């Protein structure tokens, strides 16, 4: 073969290869352009102008920053609808989601005879170990279930005070559930008696920090009443209960309605308890009250199933017989009626009498008639045992021909006197009268129960006891605000002074500390800050340290006077809170001071609740905003 022919064949093959390469390149470019343009147009139609599209051969790469994960997935789906999804390369990023709102911190503490458990979400800055140590100390030997989680968010206002108070409350409540939120606390508890319920409610309300929203639900079982007692007295001026008991709320309402029909005005305390002698208690009491109302004046007393109806002196015999006869026939079975019509006493001849008086200072005097030396020694010994040996003065005389029940009536009267803060007991052959003042709201009921039990169905008595709040050791306690104001009043006239340049309290003002300590002993468990302040002379740091030391010295002096200071703290403020001009001597003297201030945490504002719906809504809003901005930029 000639050389020219060979060159022609080679040239032909080379030209064909070159033409094939050019055609292939043109085909690839055409595919790239059509894929890129198609995907780009589809994304633009969906408002995804933020996405960048690049074709490389058969592969289509998506880049850019998607506003949300959902939008990123939508871009991939859109591109996969134009070209084969296997050809789409995801090189997109997702914009960082804005910080979520802080979660709602809460905790629930449950305590019963089986142990103690705590569950909830608390801030990281709340020391979890300290909380658990406190919980274990409260539980003692009983098991503790720990279900606490933590979240790294700042503690909201009021959270620390609410949690601290919840733990303090749980120490007092052996069977309770306490729910805690920032600035709020809810307590549900069970106590063993109505008295314990009232005491705990009073203590918790007093110890609650001002500004803390507290919901308190304390339940107490119905008390066991023995004997089941009721006494209603009706005279010319009023109708009143000395004691009232019922087995159900419906029975109580029935009894109170009958008393109101008989002339009772205002409110009355009728205890709902257990121990009723008959299911027909309410009907029997209603019938007896109606009989008393028909007589006009007198008293009716129930001691379990024994009923004593006493008419007023001077009641016509025929009226008395008529009312008593009807009542005897109407009373349900079990109940036994004893009716008394007192004899008219000659006003010129007084009956034999024994009196015991109790003064507000606690002094007791025994006067009047006793039957023999044994009774005098017995009455004197009983009074000294009840009121104190140095507080009893006996000036009784011995006479003959006293009733056989005189001993029982005298000792029963002394027992009733122990229920009073001050008052008197008068014993006569016909009746026993108890009068005076008390700080126990249930004293009348207790006295009526004592007299009805000890004197029996034939005994008649009269009770005139007044409850006075100022004598109640719980109700008479001053409020935290009153304590703060009272201490401020003392400091306004006699401030606490210190030796120059030191934290030692000047001896001349120790009397002021005594007065403040006496007030705080009455105030009980309140949250109090003892604040130390100085004038502006000297270095600021030195003044701050001096004010702290002085506040601590005052706290130590209160502890030395046996004031319970577990809820107090001492804080020095140095020269930062002046109340007068530091340029004058009088102003500087006023600025050097100690103040007692109640801790009043700021009530927390409601926090927005974080839910999946709010997150999704926030994301959609951001996506719409950024999509609009991207279109404008385009």
XYZ file of C-alpha atoms in Angstrom:
634
model
C 0.000 0.000 0.000
C 1.198 3.293 -0.892
C 2.044 5.772 1.770
C -0.537 8.278 0.532
C -3.358 5.792 0.870
C -2.303 4.969 4.436
C -2.205 8.588 5.386
C -5.683 9.107 3.934
C -7.114 6.271 6.046
C -5.455 7.565 9.216
C -6.652 11.060 8.523
C -10.180 9.839 7.978
C -10.193 8.018 11.332
C -8.698 11.035 13.114
C -11.309 13.355 11.640
C -14.104 10.991 12.620
C -12.786 10.785 16.210
C -12.449 14.529 16.419
C -15.971 15.019 15.142
C -17.262 12.435 17.687
C -15.474 14.202 20.561
C -16.926 17.552 19.560
C -20.409 16.041 19.266
C -20.088 14.368 22.705
C -18.965 17.608 24.320
C -21.831 19.438 22.772
C -24.277 16.747 23.999
C -22.911 16.918 27.580
C -23.076 20.700 27.592
C -26.630 20.539 26.319
C -27.614 18.079 29.069
C -25.889 20.189 31.755
C -27.533 23.379 30.559
C -30.991 21.849 30.306
C -30.716 20.190 33.753
C -29.401 23.348 35.454
C -31.963 25.608 33.781
C -34.840 23.211 34.512
C -33.957 22.821 38.176
C -33.271 26.540 38.535
C -36.638 27.461 37.036
C -38.461 24.917 39.247
C -36.822 26.233 42.402
C -37.626 29.840 41.432
C -41.243 28.893 40.917
C -41.298 27.567 44.500
C -39.740 30.767 45.875
C -36.462 29.062 46.712
C -34.276 31.782 45.227
C -31.672 31.221 47.929
C -30.650 27.882 46.345
C -27.645 27.703 44.021
C -27.688 25.111 41.154
C -24.608 23.747 39.406
C -24.616 20.935 36.794
C -21.527 18.807 36.238
C -22.180 16.179 33.663
C -25.193 14.210 34.760
C -24.891 15.376 38.383
C -26.808 18.419 39.685
C -25.448 19.983 42.865
C -27.687 22.115 45.145
C -25.939 24.592 47.429
C -26.950 27.536 49.611
C -28.390 28.073 53.112
C -31.926 26.805 53.634
C -33.973 28.672 56.263
C -35.251 25.417 57.782
C -34.760 21.695 57.460
C -38.228 21.390 55.962
C -37.390 23.910 53.229
C -34.127 22.069 52.458
C -36.039 18.827 51.975
C -38.560 20.612 49.746
C -35.702 21.863 47.521
C -34.363 18.330 47.114
C -37.836 17.081 46.240
C -38.313 19.857 43.648
C -34.974 19.109 41.989
C -35.752 15.394 42.007
C -38.908 16.104 40.067
C -36.925 17.638 37.165
C -33.970 15.233 36.987
C -33.390 11.781 38.343
C -33.166 12.092 42.142
C -30.048 9.931 42.086
C -28.293 12.669 40.125
C -29.013 15.371 42.756
C -26.138 16.137 45.102
C -27.148 17.847 48.386
C -24.563 20.440 49.362
C -27.016 22.722 51.215
C -26.795 23.947 54.795
C -29.611 24.846 57.217
C -29.703 28.226 58.910
C -29.243 27.981 62.703
C -32.627 27.954 64.474
C -33.157 30.864 66.855
C -32.697 30.010 70.516
C -35.830 28.413 71.923
C -37.661 30.064 74.778
C -36.647 28.785 78.192
C -38.751 25.818 79.325
C -41.221 26.139 82.177
C -39.340 25.012 85.240
C -41.422 23.091 87.744
C -41.072 20.411 90.393
C -43.473 18.215 92.293
C -42.611 16.753 95.688
C -44.690 13.932 97.139
C -44.277 12.665 100.686
C -46.149 9.916 102.523
C -45.500 7.042 104.894
C -43.857 5.031 102.083
C -41.185 7.614 101.294
C -40.558 10.779 99.348
C -40.293 11.442 95.620
C -39.398 14.487 93.547
C -39.937 14.914 89.826
C -39.525 17.909 87.540
C -37.249 20.167 85.519
C -34.978 22.623 87.323
C -32.368 25.132 86.089
C -28.751 24.049 85.999
C -27.786 26.920 88.306
C -30.025 25.388 91.004
C -27.684 23.042 92.802
C -29.244 19.640 92.189
C -27.084 17.896 94.777
C -28.085 20.370 97.495
C -31.757 19.859 96.688
C -31.358 16.081 96.921
C -29.394 16.356 100.169
C -32.253 18.383 101.628
C -34.806 15.870 100.348
C -32.870 12.980 101.910
C -32.637 14.830 105.219
C -36.413 15.369 105.219
C -37.126 11.747 104.318
C -34.854 10.323 106.997
C -34.709 6.539 106.688
C -37.510 6.305 104.152
C -36.591 5.802 100.464
C -36.271 8.747 98.073
C -37.209 8.577 94.379
C -35.194 11.049 92.295
C -36.705 12.001 88.931
C -35.182 15.494 88.574
C -33.920 16.728 85.195
C -31.923 19.915 84.600
C -31.854 22.419 81.719
C -29.155 24.982 81.045
C -31.309 28.111 81.185
C -31.313 30.996 83.680
C -33.588 30.527 86.683
C -36.687 32.745 86.352
C -37.536 35.351 89.001
C -39.133 33.815 92.055
C -37.925 30.261 91.351
C -35.352 30.023 94.148
C -37.738 31.441 96.772
C -40.551 29.113 95.689
C -38.340 26.001 95.770
C -36.792 26.949 99.117
C -40.197 27.528 100.678
C -41.481 24.237 99.232
C -38.674 22.331 100.952
C -39.311 24.199 104.217
C -43.007 23.369 103.982
C -42.325 19.706 103.266
C -40.415 19.438 106.560
C -43.676 20.259 108.381
C -45.950 18.021 106.281
C -45.575 14.244 106.681
C -48.291 13.527 104.095
C -48.422 16.100 101.326
C -47.901 16.999 97.683
C -46.166 20.275 96.839
C -46.060 21.655 93.281
C -43.532 24.399 92.558
C -43.233 26.931 89.749
C -41.469 30.285 89.583
C -43.337 32.584 91.984
C -46.058 29.981 92.626
C -46.550 27.042 94.953
C -49.468 24.680 95.504
C -49.708 22.552 98.658
C -52.118 19.674 99.202
C -51.775 17.982 102.593
C -53.541 15.738 105.096
C -53.312 16.261 108.864
C -54.399 14.160 111.826
C -56.744 16.704 113.427
C -58.517 19.988 112.911
C -56.197 21.621 115.456
C -53.107 20.493 113.538
C -54.707 21.705 110.304
C -55.293 25.192 111.733
C -51.768 25.313 113.171
C -50.108 24.260 109.906
C -52.174 26.688 107.838
C -51.199 29.519 110.158
C -47.506 28.575 110.105
C -47.332 28.182 106.318
C -49.112 31.461 105.620
C -46.823 33.324 108.014
C -43.641 31.756 106.620
C -44.628 32.342 102.986
C -42.433 35.011 101.342
C -44.401 38.134 100.345
C -45.182 37.986 96.633
C -45.291 34.188 96.460
C -48.616 32.955 95.110
C -49.610 30.067 97.364
C -52.563 27.711 97.002
C -53.137 25.838 100.261
C -55.456 22.837 100.584
C -55.067 21.109 103.949
C -57.570 18.415 104.881
C -58.255 16.925 108.291
C -60.284 13.838 109.191
C -63.505 14.319 111.061
C -62.762 14.358 114.797
C -64.091 11.667 117.097
C -66.459 13.400 119.520
C -67.094 11.667 122.823
C -69.521 12.232 124.266
C -71.451 13.596 121.292
C -72.509 16.919 122.799
C -74.908 19.729 121.952
C -76.211 22.566 124.110
C -78.509 25.424 123.128
C -79.440 28.226 125.533
C -82.373 30.588 124.969
C -83.007 33.554 127.243
C -84.853 36.854 127.036
C -82.143 38.545 124.968
C -80.534 35.909 122.747
C -80.274 32.320 121.572
C -76.823 30.738 121.441
C -74.962 27.452 121.146
C -72.544 26.544 123.921
C -71.737 23.365 121.990
C -72.902 21.876 118.716
C -72.063 18.533 117.090
C -73.322 16.826 113.945
C -72.465 13.634 112.099
C -72.892 15.010 108.558
C -73.025 18.337 106.778
C -76.723 17.802 106.079
C -77.421 17.190 109.781
C -75.436 20.289 110.714
C -77.488 22.414 108.316
C -80.699 20.935 109.733
C -79.648 21.738 113.311
C -78.584 25.279 112.470
C -81.861 25.903 110.663
C -83.825 24.727 113.711
C -81.745 27.019 115.923
C -82.336 29.979 113.604
C -86.074 29.267 113.749
C -85.733 29.404 117.541
C -84.063 32.818 117.424
C -80.372 32.157 116.735
C -78.814 35.088 114.889
C -75.466 35.355 113.182
C -73.105 32.461 112.485
C -72.572 29.435 114.719
C -69.848 26.820 114.845
C -71.182 23.266 114.650
C -68.501 20.578 114.508
C -69.001 17.674 112.104
C -67.473 14.578 113.657
C -67.735 10.861 114.315
C -69.297 9.144 117.306
C -72.980 10.000 116.908
C -75.097 7.709 119.144
C -77.918 7.331 116.607
C -78.596 7.997 112.920
C -81.608 10.004 114.154
C -79.417 12.552 115.942
C -80.450 15.421 113.674
C -84.165 14.697 114.051
C -83.891 14.391 117.848
C -81.973 17.674 118.147
C -84.428 19.463 115.877
C -87.396 18.289 117.973
C -85.719 19.266 121.250
C -84.857 22.753 119.943
C -88.456 23.208 118.811
C -89.651 22.189 122.296
C -87.294 24.731 123.896
C -88.574 27.417 121.543
C -92.121 26.569 122.570
C -91.205 26.943 126.262
C -89.751 30.379 125.491
C -86.593 30.338 127.595
C -84.313 27.708 129.088
C -81.723 25.264 127.746
C -81.491 21.889 126.059
C -78.422 19.666 126.416
C -77.501 16.452 124.600
C -74.796 14.137 125.907
C -74.876 11.175 123.541
C -78.443 9.840 123.925
C -79.199 11.659 127.197
C -81.332 14.776 126.711
C -81.812 17.393 129.429
C -84.447 20.077 128.941
C -84.355 22.848 131.555
C -87.138 25.416 131.605
C -86.739 28.927 132.958
C -87.685 29.618 136.539
C -91.337 30.651 136.678
C -92.494 28.640 133.648
C -96.141 27.566 134.223
C -96.376 23.914 135.232
C -99.118 23.212 132.666
C -97.025 24.583 129.783
C -94.010 22.648 130.995
C -95.955 19.361 131.224
C -97.489 19.863 127.767
C -94.157 20.525 126.011
C -92.300 17.753 127.834
C -95.052 15.227 127.122
C -95.022 15.950 123.391
C -91.219 15.799 123.236
C -91.098 12.469 125.075
C -93.485 10.946 122.550
C -91.680 12.368 119.508
C -88.068 11.611 120.420
C -86.626 8.662 118.461
C -85.786 5.429 120.231
C -82.543 5.362 122.248
C -82.878 9.000 123.389
C -83.855 9.490 127.050
C -85.339 12.807 128.208
C -84.799 14.389 131.620
C -86.880 17.536 132.097
C -86.225 20.083 134.859
C -88.487 22.899 136.077
C -86.464 24.918 138.658
C -88.184 25.895 141.864
C -88.688 29.548 142.621
C -86.045 30.744 145.083
C -86.844 33.203 147.825
C -84.805 36.309 146.902
C -84.306 37.076 150.586
C -82.473 33.801 151.265
C -79.489 32.968 149.052
C -78.485 29.363 148.387
C -75.145 27.884 149.492
C -72.437 28.757 146.978
C -68.846 27.921 146.013
C -66.839 30.170 143.667
C -63.455 29.851 141.962
C -62.002 32.817 140.075
C -59.061 32.928 137.664
C -57.466 36.334 137.058
C -55.757 37.392 133.793
C -52.441 37.087 135.654
C -53.151 33.428 136.454
C -54.042 33.892 140.141
C -56.802 31.581 141.470
C -59.011 32.185 144.495
C -61.307 29.550 146.054
C -64.129 30.906 148.202
C -67.480 29.802 149.527
C -68.801 26.655 151.160
C -67.429 23.140 151.212
C -68.825 20.085 152.960
C -65.766 18.845 154.898
C -62.004 19.077 155.372
C -61.321 16.285 152.860
C -63.111 18.217 150.092
C -61.224 21.399 150.999
C -57.877 19.613 150.773
C -58.931 17.919 147.540
C -60.085 21.176 145.905
C -56.923 23.000 147.033
C -54.643 20.220 145.724
C -56.469 20.006 142.392
C -56.266 23.788 141.862
C -52.552 23.879 142.709
C -51.831 21.021 140.324
C -53.759 22.741 137.533
C -52.667 26.366 138.001
C -49.459 26.256 140.083
C -48.842 25.977 143.806
C -47.856 29.615 144.205
C -50.932 30.928 142.391
C -53.774 29.444 144.465
C -55.368 31.149 147.471
C -57.987 29.167 149.404
C -60.503 30.900 151.666
C -63.387 28.428 152.000
C -65.574 27.601 154.983
C -66.967 24.245 156.054
C -70.732 23.867 156.469
C -73.101 20.950 156.881
C -76.190 19.902 154.975
C -74.766 20.498 151.498
C -76.108 18.291 148.659
C -74.534 14.864 148.149
C -73.396 15.965 144.663
C -71.453 18.958 146.017
C -68.042 17.271 145.727
C -68.583 16.296 142.089
C -69.929 19.734 141.216
C -67.000 21.571 142.821
C -64.312 19.434 141.147
C -66.131 19.573 137.801
C -66.257 23.372 138.069
C -62.507 23.534 138.696
C -61.879 21.314 135.679
C -64.011 23.634 133.539
C -62.037 26.631 134.858
C -58.826 25.169 133.390
C -60.288 25.745 129.905
C -60.362 29.542 130.399
C -57.728 32.257 130.183
C -59.587 34.140 132.911
C -63.047 33.826 134.421
C -65.069 32.312 137.226
C -67.029 29.210 138.238
C -70.019 29.376 140.548
C -71.517 26.239 142.094
C -74.988 26.199 143.681
C -77.298 23.282 144.524
C -79.343 23.931 141.380
C -76.814 24.931 138.734
C -73.147 25.349 137.837
C -72.169 28.531 136.001
C -68.965 28.990 133.980
C -68.098 32.438 132.621
C -64.999 34.148 131.323
C -62.671 34.611 128.354
C -60.590 32.184 126.338
C -58.189 32.032 123.430
C -59.484 28.622 122.337
C -62.342 28.882 119.804
C -63.566 25.404 120.846
C -63.524 26.086 124.605
C -67.310 26.308 124.969
C -67.728 22.938 123.294
C -65.070 21.393 125.529
C -66.588 22.843 128.707
C -70.075 21.695 127.723
C -68.734 18.190 127.125
C -67.031 18.129 130.553
C -70.119 19.363 132.416
C -72.555 17.120 130.569
C -70.401 14.060 131.234
C -69.556 14.726 134.888
C -72.861 16.163 136.114
C -75.100 13.595 134.422
C -78.562 14.040 133.035
C -79.873 15.702 136.184
C -77.184 18.369 136.233
C -78.003 21.866 135.050
C -75.335 24.357 134.069
C -74.825 27.647 132.292
C -71.871 28.631 130.086
C -70.998 32.221 129.199
C -67.554 32.027 127.592
C -66.203 34.591 125.113
C -63.491 33.807 122.574
C -60.957 36.624 122.271
C -58.512 36.568 119.410
C -55.856 38.384 121.427
C -55.761 35.428 123.845
C -55.338 32.890 121.036
C -51.623 31.938 120.942
C -51.850 31.312 117.181
C -54.355 33.845 115.861
C -52.946 36.656 118.001
C -49.507 36.460 116.382
C -48.682 39.652 114.473
C -48.397 39.549 110.687
C -44.918 39.820 109.119
C -45.743 43.363 107.985
C -46.783 44.317 111.537
C -43.509 42.898 112.865
C -41.516 44.936 110.355
C -43.409 48.107 111.259
C -43.048 47.515 115.007
C -39.279 47.052 114.749
C -39.023 50.141 112.549
C -40.890 52.061 115.259
C -38.336 50.996 117.880
C -35.395 51.916 115.643
C -36.918 55.316 114.893
C -36.605 56.258 118.577
C -33.639 54.166 119.674
C -31.231 53.108 116.924
C -28.596 50.387 117.224
C -25.183 52.033 117.696
C -21.709 50.522 117.409
C -18.339 51.380 118.863
C -16.470 53.735 116.485
C -15.011 51.947 113.473
C -15.954 48.461 114.727
C -18.767 45.910 114.553
C -19.177 45.718 118.345
C -22.628 46.864 119.464
C -22.451 49.736 121.932
C -23.479 48.627 125.423
C -25.916 51.543 125.698
C -28.107 50.080 122.936
C -28.261 46.483 124.130
C -31.676 47.314 125.590
C -32.859 48.080 122.066
C -31.684 44.629 120.998
C -33.696 43.139 123.878
C -36.852 44.916 122.705
C -36.364 43.802 119.101
C -35.714 40.219 120.216
C -38.989 40.135 122.166
C -40.897 41.269 119.077
C -39.226 38.710 116.825
C -39.990 35.897 119.264
C -43.682 36.674 118.794
C -43.329 36.967 115.023
C -42.268 33.376 114.448
C -40.819 32.099 111.181
C -40.631 35.093 108.815
C -38.135 35.865 106.032
C -36.113 38.835 107.218
C -33.010 40.623 105.992
C -30.874 42.515 108.499
C -29.287 45.314 106.495
C -26.146 47.208 107.484
C -25.482 50.705 106.068
C -22.654 53.229 106.499
C -21.881 56.815 105.521
C -19.518 57.698 102.661
C -16.447 58.449 104.741
C -13.552 56.105 104.083
C -12.932 53.674 101.251
C -15.974 52.069 99.632
C -14.674 48.527 100.101
C -13.928 49.149 103.762
C -17.435 50.544 104.325
C -18.978 47.510 102.623
C -17.060 45.097 104.848
C -17.892 47.113 107.961
C -21.622 47.157 107.154
C -21.586 43.385 106.601
C -19.830 42.779 109.925
C -22.284 45.011 111.776
C -25.315 43.294 110.245
C -23.816 39.938 111.236
C -23.215 41.193 114.791
C -26.902 42.081 115.100
C -27.869 38.619 113.848
C -25.517 37.019 116.398
C -27.027 39.098 119.211
C -30.509 37.887 118.260
C -29.302 34.290 118.337
C -27.813 34.890 121.783
C -31.300 35.983 122.884
C -32.798 32.668 121.670
C -34.490 34.137 118.606
C -35.000 31.557 115.842
C -33.028 33.055 112.942
C -32.971 30.245 110.375
C -35.017 32.373 107.953
C -32.937 35.557 108.515
C -29.876 36.725 106.607
C -27.435 39.541 107.262
C -26.332 41.751 104.338
C -24.063 44.768 104.242
C -24.741 47.525 101.690
C -21.952 49.893 102.657
C -22.537 53.462 101.472
C -24.708 52.561 98.461
C -28.148 53.372 99.970
C -27.964 56.707 101.791
C -31.152 58.196 103.252
C -29.645 61.590 104.032
C -26.954 64.001 102.820
C -23.457 62.681 103.506
C -22.099 66.239 103.430
C -23.522 66.991 106.887
C -22.841 65.376 110.252
C -26.552 64.747 110.871
C -26.867 63.153 107.440
C -23.903 60.867 108.023
C -25.315 59.870 111.407
C -28.629 58.946 109.777
C -26.877 56.901 107.083
C -25.039 54.806 109.688
C -27.903 52.467 110.501
C -29.299 48.930 110.790
C -32.601 48.098 109.112
C -34.878 45.054 109.389
C -36.580 44.428 106.031
C -38.975 41.684 104.985
C -37.783 39.689 101.982
C -40.307 40.370 99.234
C -39.408 38.572 95.977
C -40.757 40.113 92.808
C -43.693 38.137 91.395
C -42.631 36.429 88.184
C -44.311 37.200 84.867
C -46.010 34.301 83.075
C -43.526 32.544 80.802
C -44.444 31.606 77.222
C -44.946 27.893 76.860
C -42.650 26.186 74.344
C -44.456 23.573 72.246
C -43.893 21.864 68.905
C -46.602 24.062 67.429
C -44.898 27.299 68.484
C -41.547 26.069 67.115
C -43.117 25.137 63.772
C -44.952 28.455 63.609
C -41.732 30.334 64.336
C -39.882 28.380 61.636
C -42.591 28.992 59.039
C -42.557 32.724 59.798
C -38.786 32.870 59.409
C -38.982 30.944 56.134
C -41.580 33.305 54.718
C -39.558 36.346 55.783
C -36.303 35.101 54.295
C -38.024 33.946 51.123
C -39.464 37.426 50.635
C -36.105 39.053 51.284
C -34.435 36.718 48.784
C -36.938 37.679 46.080
C -36.357 41.363 46.705
C -32.607 40.896 46.423
C -33.060 39.097 43.161
